[in-house]
Coordinates of C-alpha atoms in Angstrom, one line a residue:
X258 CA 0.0 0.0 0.0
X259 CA 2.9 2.2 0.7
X260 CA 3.5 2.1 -2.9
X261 CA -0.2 3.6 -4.0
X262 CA 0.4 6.0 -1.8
X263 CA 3.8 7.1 -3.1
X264 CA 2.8 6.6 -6.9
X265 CA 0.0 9.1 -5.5
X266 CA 2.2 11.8 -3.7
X267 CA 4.4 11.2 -7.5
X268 CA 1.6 11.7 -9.4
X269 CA 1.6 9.0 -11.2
X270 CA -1.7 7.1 -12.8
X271 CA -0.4 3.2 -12.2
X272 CA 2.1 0.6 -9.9
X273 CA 3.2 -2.1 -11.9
X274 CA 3.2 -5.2 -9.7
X275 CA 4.3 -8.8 -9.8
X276 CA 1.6 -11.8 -9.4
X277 CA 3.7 -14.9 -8.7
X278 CA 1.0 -16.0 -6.3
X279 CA 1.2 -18.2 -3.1
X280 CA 0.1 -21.7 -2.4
X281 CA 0.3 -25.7 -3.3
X282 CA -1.3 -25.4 -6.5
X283 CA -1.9 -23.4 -9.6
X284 CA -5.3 -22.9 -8.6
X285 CA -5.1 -22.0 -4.9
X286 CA -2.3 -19.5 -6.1
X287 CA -4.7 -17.8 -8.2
X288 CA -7.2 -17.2 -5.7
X289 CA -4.6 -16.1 -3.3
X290 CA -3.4 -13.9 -6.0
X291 CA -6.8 -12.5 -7.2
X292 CA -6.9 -11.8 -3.2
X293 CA -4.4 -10.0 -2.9
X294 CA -4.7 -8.1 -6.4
X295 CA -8.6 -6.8 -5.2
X296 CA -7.7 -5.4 -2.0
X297 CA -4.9 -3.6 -3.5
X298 CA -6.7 -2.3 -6.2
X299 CA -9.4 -1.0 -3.8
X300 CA -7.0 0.9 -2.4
X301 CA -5.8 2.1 -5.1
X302 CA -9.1 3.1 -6.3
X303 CA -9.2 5.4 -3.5
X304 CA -6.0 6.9 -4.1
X305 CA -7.2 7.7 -7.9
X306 CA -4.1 4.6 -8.7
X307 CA -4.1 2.0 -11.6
X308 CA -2.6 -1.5 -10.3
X309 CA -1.3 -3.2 -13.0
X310 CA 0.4 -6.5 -13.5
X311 CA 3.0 -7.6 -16.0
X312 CA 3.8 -11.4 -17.3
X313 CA 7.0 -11.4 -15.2
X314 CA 8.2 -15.0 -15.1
X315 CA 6.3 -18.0 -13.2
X316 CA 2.3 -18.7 -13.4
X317 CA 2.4 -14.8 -14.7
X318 CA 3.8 -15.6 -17.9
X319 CA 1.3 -17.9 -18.3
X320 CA -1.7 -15.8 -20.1
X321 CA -4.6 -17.9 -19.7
X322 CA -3.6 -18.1 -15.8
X323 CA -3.2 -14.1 -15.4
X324 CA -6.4 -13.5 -17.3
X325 CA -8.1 -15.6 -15.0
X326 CA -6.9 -13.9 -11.8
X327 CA -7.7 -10.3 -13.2
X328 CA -10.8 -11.2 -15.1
X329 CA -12.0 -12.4 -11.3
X330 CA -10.2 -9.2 -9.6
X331 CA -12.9 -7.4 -11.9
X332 CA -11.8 -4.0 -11.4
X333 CA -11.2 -1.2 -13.7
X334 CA -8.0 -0.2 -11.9
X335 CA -7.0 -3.4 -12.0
X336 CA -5.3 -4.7 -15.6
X337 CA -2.2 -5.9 -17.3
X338 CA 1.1 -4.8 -19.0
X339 CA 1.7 -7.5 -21.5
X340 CA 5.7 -7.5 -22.1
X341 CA 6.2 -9.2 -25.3
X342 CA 9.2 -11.0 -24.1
X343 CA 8.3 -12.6 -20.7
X344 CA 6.2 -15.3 -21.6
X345 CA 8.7 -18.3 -21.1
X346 CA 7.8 -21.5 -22.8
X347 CA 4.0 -19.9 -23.0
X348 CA 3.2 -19.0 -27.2
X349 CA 4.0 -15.3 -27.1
X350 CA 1.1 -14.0 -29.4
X351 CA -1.6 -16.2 -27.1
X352 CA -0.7 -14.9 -24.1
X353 CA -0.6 -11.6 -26.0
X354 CA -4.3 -11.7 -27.2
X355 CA -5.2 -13.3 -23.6
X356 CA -4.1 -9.9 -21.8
X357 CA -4.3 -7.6 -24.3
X358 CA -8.7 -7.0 -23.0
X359 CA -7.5 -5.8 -19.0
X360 CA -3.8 -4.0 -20.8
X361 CA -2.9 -0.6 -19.3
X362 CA 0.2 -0.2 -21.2
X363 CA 2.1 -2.6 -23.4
X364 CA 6.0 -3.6 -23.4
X365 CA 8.0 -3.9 -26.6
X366 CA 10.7 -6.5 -25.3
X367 CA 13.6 -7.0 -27.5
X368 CA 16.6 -8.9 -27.3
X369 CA 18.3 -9.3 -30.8
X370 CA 17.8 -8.1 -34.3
X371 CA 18.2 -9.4 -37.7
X372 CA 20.3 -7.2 -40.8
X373 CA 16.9 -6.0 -41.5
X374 CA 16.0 -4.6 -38.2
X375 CA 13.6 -7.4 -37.4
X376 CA 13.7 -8.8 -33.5
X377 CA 14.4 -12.2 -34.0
X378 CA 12.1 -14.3 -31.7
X379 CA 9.2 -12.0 -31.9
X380 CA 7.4 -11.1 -35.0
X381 CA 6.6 -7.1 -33.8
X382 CA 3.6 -7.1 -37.0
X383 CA 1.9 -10.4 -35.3
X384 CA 2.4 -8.9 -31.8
X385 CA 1.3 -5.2 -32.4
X386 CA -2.1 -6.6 -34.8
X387 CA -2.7 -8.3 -31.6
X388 CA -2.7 -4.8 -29.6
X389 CA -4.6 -2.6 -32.0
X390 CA -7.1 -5.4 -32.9
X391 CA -7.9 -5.5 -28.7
X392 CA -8.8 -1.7 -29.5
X393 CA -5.1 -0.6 -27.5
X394 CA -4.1 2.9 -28.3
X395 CA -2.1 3.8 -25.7
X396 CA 1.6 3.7 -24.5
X397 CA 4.4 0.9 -25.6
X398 CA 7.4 0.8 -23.6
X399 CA 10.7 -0.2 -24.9
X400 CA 12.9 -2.8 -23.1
X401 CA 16.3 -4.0 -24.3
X402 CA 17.9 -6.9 -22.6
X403 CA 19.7 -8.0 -25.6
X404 CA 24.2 -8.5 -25.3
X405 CA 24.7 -7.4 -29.1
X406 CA 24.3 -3.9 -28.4
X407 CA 24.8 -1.4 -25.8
X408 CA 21.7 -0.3 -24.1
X409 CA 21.1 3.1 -25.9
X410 CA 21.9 1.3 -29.3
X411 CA 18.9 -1.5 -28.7
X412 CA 16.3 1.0 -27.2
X413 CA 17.0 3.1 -30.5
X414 CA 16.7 -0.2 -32.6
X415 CA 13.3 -1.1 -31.1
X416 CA 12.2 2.2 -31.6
X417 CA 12.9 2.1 -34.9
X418 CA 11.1 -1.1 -35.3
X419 CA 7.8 0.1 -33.9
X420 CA 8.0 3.0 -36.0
X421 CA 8.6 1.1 -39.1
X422 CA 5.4 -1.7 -37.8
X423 CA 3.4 1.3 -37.0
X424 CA 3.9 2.6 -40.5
X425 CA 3.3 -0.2 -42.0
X426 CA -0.1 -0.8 -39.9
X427 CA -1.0 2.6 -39.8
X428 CA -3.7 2.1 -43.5
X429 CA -5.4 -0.8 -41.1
X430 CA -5.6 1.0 -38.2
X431 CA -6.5 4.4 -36.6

């Protein structure tokens, strides 16, 4: 809670939270986890605070499992940051669709690039049709954990590659 209430004193609309969840099985973690994810968003509901929770490793990259918990949380405050990259052994573009309906703000993971500017183990056309058909217009995010390139040199590369995708999509989409 202290976190609402510094993201509030910051001014700032959203917490980004982790939802490993805790218990003997997948299901009794997500009903700790949807728990726990209600009466934090209530607070932050009263604090005027988004909660939101990104596919960070565990049952969380797992988007079938995550949209369970915060289709049960049922709160408006209360959605998803899909990262592109963090969905482990889970398809990528499912877990995509799954969270894209509760997504407050999306994040364009890259690692590597091909010579034509592609990231090579996500398909950025597939993955952003996925956003804009869920109706998403809002902020992407850039993340770089790739080892070819310094940081500055792979933030600037994804950029580049969501500008080119957007231009591409841009006749399909406003």
């Amino acid at each position: 809670k202290k976190w609402v209430e510094a993201a509030k004193f910051l001014g700032c609309h959203s917490i980004r939270v982790n939802a490993h969840g805790v218990g003997n099985s997948d299901e009794e973690k997500a009903a700790n986890t949807t728990k726990g994810l209600r009466g934090l968003s209530e607070f932050g509901q009263n604090h005027g605070i988004n909660v939101i929770v990104e596919n960070h490793g565990g049952l969380s990259s797992n988007g079938k499992w995550l949209s369970k918990v915060l289709k049960d949380v049922d709160l408006p405050n209360c959605g998803s940051l899909p990262d592109f990259g963090n969905f482990g052994g889970y398809d990528r573009y499912m877990g995509i669709k799954e969270l894209m309906p509760f997504a407050k703000g999306v994040s364009a993971k890259s690692h590597n690039f091909d010579s034509k500017g592609n990231e090579t183990k996500t398909d950025y056309v597939k993955a952003l049709k996925l956003v804009l058909d869920a109706g998403y217009r809002g902020h992407v995010g850039i993340e770089y954990e790739g080892r070819k390139m310094g940081e500055d040199e792979g933030i600037l590369a994804t950029k580049e590659l969501l500008l080119t995708v957007r231009d591409q999509l841009a006749k399909d989409y406003k």
